[in-house]
JSON list of C-alpha atoms in Angstrom, two decimals:
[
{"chain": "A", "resi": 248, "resn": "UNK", "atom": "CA", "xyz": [146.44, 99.17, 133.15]},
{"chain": "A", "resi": 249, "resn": "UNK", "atom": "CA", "xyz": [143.41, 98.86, 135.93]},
{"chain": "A", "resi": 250, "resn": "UNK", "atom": "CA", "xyz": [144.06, 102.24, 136.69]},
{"chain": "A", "resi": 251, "resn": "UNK", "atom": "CA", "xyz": [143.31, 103.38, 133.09]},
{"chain": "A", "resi": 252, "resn": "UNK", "atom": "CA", "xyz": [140.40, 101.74, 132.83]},
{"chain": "A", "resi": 253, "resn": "UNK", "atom": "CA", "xyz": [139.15, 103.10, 135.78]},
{"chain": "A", "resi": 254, "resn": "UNK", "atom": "CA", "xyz": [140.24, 106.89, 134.32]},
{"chain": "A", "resi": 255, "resn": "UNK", "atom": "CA", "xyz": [138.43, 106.26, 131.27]},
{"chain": "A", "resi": 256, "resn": "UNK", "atom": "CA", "xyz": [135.58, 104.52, 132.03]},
{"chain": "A", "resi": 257, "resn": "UNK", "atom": "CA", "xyz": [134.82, 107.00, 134.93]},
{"chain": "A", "resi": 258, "resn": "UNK", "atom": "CA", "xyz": [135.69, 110.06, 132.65]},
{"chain": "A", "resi": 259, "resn": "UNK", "atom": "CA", "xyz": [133.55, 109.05, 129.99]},
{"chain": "A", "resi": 260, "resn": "UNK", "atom": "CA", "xyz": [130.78, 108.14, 132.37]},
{"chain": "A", "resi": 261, "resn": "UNK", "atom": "CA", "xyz": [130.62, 111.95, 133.63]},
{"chain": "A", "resi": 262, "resn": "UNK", "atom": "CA", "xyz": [131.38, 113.34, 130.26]},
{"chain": "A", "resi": 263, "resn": "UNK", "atom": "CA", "xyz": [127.77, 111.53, 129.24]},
{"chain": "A", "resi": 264, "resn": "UNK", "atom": "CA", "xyz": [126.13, 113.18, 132.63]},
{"chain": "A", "resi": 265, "resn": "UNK", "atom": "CA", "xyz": [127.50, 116.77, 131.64]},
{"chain": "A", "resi": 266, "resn": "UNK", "atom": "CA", "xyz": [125.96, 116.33, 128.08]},
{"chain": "A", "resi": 267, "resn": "UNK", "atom": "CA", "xyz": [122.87, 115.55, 129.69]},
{"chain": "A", "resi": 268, "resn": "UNK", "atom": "CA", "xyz": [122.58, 117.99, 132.07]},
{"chain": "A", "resi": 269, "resn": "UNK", "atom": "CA", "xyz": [124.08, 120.64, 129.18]},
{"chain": "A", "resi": 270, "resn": "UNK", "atom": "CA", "xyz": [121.75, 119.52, 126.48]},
{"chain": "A", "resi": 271, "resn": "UNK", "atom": "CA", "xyz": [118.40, 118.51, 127.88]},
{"chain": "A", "resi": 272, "resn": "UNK", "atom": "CA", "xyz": [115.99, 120.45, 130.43]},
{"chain": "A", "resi": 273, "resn": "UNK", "atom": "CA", "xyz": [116.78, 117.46, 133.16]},
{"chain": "A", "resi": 274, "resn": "UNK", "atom": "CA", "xyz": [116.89, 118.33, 136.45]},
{"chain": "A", "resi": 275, "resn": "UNK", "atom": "CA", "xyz": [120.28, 116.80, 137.89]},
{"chain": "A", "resi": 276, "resn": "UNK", "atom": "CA", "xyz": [117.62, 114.98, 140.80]},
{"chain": "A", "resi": 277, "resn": "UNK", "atom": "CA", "xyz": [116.26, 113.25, 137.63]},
{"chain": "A", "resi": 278, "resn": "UNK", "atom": "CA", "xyz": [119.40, 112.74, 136.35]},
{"chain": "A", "resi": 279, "resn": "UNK", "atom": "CA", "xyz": [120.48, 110.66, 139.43]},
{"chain": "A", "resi": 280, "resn": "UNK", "atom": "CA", "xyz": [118.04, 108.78, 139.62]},
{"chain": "A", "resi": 281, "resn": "UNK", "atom": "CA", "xyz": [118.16, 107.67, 136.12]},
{"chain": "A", "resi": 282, "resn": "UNK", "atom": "CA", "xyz": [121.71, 106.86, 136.74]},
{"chain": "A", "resi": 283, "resn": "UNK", "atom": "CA", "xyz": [120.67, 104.70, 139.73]},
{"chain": "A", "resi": 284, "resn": "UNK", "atom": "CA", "xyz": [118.04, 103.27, 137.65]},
{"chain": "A", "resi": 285, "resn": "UNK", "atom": "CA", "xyz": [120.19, 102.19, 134.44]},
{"chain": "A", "resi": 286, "resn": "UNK", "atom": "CA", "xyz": [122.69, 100.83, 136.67]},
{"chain": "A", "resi": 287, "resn": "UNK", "atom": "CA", "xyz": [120.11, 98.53, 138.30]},
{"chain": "A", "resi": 288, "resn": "UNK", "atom": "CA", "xyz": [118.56, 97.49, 135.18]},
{"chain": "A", "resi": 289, "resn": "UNK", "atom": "CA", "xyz": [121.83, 96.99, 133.52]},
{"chain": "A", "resi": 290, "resn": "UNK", "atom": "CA", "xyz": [123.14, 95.06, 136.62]},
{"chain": "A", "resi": 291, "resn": "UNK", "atom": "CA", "xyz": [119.88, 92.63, 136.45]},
{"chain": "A", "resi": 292, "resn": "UNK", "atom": "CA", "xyz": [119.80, 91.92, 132.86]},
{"chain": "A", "resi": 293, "resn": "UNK", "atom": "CA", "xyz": [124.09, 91.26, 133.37]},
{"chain": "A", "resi": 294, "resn": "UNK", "atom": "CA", "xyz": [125.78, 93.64, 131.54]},
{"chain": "A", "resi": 295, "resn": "UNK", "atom": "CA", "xyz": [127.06, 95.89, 134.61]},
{"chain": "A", "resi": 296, "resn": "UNK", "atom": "CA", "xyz": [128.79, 93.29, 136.67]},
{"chain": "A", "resi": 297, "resn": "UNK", "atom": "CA", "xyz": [131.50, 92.50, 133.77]},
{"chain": "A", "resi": 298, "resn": "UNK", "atom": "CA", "xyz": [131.92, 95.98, 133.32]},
{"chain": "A", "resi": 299, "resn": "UNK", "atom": "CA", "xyz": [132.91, 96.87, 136.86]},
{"chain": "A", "resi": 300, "resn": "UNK", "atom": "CA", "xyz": [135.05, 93.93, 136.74]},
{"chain": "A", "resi": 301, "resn": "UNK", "atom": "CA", "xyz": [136.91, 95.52, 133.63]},
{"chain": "A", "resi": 302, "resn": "UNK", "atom": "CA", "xyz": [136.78, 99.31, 134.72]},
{"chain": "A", "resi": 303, "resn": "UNK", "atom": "CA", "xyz": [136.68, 99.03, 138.88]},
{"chain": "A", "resi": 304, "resn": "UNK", "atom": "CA", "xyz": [136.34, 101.76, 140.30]},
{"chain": "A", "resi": 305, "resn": "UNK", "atom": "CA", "xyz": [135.94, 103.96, 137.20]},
{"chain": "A", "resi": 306, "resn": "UNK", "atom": "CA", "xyz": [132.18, 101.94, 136.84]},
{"chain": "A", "resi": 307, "resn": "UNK", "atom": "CA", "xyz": [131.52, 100.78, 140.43]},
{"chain": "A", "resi": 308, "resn": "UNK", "atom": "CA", "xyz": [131.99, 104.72, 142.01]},
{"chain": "A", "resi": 309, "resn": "UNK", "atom": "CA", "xyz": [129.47, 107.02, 139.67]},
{"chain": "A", "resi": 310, "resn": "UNK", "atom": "CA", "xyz": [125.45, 105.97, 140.82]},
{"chain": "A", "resi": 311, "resn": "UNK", "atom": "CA", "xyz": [125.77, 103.32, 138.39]},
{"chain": "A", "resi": 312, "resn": "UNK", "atom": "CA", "xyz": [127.59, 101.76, 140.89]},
{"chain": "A", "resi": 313, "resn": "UNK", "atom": "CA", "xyz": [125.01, 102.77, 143.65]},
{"chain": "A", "resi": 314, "resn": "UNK", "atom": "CA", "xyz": [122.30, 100.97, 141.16]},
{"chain": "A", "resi": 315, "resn": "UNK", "atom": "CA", "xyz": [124.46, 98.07, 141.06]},
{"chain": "A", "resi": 316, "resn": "UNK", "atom": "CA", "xyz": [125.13, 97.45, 144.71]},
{"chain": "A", "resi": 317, "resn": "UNK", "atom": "CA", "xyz": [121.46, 97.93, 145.12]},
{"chain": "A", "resi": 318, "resn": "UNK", "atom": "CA", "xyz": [120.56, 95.13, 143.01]},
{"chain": "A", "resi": 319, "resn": "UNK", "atom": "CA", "xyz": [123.21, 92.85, 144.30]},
{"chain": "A", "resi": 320, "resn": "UNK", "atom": "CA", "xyz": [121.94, 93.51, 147.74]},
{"chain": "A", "resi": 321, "resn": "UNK", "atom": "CA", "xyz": [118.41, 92.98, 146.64]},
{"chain": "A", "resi": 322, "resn": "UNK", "atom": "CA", "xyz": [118.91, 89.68, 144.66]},
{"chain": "A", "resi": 323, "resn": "UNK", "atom": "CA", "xyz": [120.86, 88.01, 147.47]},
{"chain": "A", "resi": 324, "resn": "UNK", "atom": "CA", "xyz": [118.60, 88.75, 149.78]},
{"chain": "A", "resi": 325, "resn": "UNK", "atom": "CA", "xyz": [115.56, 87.58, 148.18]},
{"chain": "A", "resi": 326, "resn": "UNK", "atom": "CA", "xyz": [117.18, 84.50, 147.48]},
{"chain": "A", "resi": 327, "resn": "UNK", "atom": "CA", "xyz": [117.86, 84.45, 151.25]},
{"chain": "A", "resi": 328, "resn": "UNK", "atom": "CA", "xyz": [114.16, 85.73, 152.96]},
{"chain": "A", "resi": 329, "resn": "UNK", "atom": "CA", "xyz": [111.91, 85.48, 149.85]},
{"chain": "A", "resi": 330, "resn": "UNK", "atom": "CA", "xyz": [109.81, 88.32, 149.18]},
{"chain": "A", "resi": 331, "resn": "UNK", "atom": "CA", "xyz": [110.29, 90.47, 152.07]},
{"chain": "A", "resi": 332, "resn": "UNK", "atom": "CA", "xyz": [113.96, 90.75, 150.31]},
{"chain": "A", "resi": 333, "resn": "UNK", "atom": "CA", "xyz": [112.75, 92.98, 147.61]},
{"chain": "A", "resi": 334, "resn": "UNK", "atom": "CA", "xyz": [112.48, 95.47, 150.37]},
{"chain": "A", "resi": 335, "resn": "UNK", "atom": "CA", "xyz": [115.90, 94.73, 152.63]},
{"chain": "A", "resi": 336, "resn": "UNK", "atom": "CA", "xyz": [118.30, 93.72, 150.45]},
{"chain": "A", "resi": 337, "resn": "UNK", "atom": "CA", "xyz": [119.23, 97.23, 148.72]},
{"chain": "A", "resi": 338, "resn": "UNK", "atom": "CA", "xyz": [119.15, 99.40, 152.30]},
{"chain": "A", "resi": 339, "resn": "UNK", "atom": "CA", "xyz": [121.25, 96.07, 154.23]},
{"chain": "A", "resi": 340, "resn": "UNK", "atom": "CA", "xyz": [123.76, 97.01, 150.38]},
{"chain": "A", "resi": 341, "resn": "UNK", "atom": "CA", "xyz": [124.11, 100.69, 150.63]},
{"chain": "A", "resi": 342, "resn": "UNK", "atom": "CA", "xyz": [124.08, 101.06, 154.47]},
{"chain": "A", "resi": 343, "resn": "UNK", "atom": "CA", "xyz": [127.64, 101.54, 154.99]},
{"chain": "A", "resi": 344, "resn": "UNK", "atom": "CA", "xyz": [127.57, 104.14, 151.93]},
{"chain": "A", "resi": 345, "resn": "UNK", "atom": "CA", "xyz": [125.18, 105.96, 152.87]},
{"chain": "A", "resi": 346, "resn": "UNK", "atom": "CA", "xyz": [125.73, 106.57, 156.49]},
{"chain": "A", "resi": 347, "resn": "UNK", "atom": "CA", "xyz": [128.95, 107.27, 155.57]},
{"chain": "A", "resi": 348, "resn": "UNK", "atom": "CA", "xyz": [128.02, 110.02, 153.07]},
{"chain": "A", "resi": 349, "resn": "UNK", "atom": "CA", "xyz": [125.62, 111.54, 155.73]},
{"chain": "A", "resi": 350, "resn": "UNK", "atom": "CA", "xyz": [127.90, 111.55, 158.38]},
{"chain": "A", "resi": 351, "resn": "UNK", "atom": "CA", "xyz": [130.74, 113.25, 156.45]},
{"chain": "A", "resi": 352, "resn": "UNK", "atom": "CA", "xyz": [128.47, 115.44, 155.14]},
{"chain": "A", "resi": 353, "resn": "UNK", "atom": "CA", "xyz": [127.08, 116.53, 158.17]},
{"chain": "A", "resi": 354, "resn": "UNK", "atom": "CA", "xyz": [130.83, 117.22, 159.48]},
{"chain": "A", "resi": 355, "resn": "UNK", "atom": "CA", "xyz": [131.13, 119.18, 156.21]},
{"chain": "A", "resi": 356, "resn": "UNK", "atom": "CA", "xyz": [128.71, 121.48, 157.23]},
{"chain": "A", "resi": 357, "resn": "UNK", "atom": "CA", "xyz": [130.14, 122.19, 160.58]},
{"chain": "A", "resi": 358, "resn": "UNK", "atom": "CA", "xyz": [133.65, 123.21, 159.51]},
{"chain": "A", "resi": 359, "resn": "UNK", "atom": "CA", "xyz": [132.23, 125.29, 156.58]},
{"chain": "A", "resi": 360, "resn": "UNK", "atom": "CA", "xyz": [128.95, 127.05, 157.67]},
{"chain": "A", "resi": 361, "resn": "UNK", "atom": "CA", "xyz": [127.29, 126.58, 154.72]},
{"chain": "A", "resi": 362, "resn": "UNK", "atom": "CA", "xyz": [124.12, 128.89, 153.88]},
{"chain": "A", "resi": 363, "resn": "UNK", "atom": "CA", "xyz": [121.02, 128.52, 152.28]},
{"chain": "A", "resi": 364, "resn": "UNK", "atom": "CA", "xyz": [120.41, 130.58, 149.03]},
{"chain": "A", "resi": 365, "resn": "UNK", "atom": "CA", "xyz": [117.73, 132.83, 149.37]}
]
């Protein structure tokens, strides 16, 4: 049953992104970041944590999940170093992610040759 949860949950979540980038004039950049955004707000005021725990990885892989880890990384590490937290916290969160996503990418573009649109 997790596994349908996670179908749905992460189906619906892009099906909401597509209408947005379909019906409004939003850049997908802007669109990212609000996703990053509303999943760090939502994961601070508690609503996003419960969720993940009912959907997995159907809420935890879209960037609401990036907005989430963020703010778990941030609150646990201002409860560790104080303020200087607010400004470790998310990058110590998301290192492994991200490195990982350049990396890959970076071999991406090596296999495939990609060029720039001119």
């Amino acid at each position: 049953m997790s596994y349908f949860h996670a179908f749905w949950v992460g189906g619906l979540i892009c099906a909401l992104v597509q209408i947005l980038l379909d019906k409004t004039k939003l850049m997908p950049g802007r669109i990212m970041v609000l996703l990053v955004c509303t999943g760090t707000v939502l994961s601070a005021i508690g609503i996003y944590p419960p969720f993940v725990e009912f959907a997995g990885a159907g809420a935890s892989v879209p960037l609401l999940g990036f907005g989430n880890v963020l703010w778990k990384g941030m609150k646990e590490s201002i409860d560790q170093n104080g303020f200087l937290g607010l400004f470790m916290g998310g990058f110590k969160a998301c290192a492994v992610g991200v490195s990982a996503a350049l990396i890959f990418s970076y071999l991406a573009s090596l296999i495939f040759k990609p060029k720039m649109k001119g």
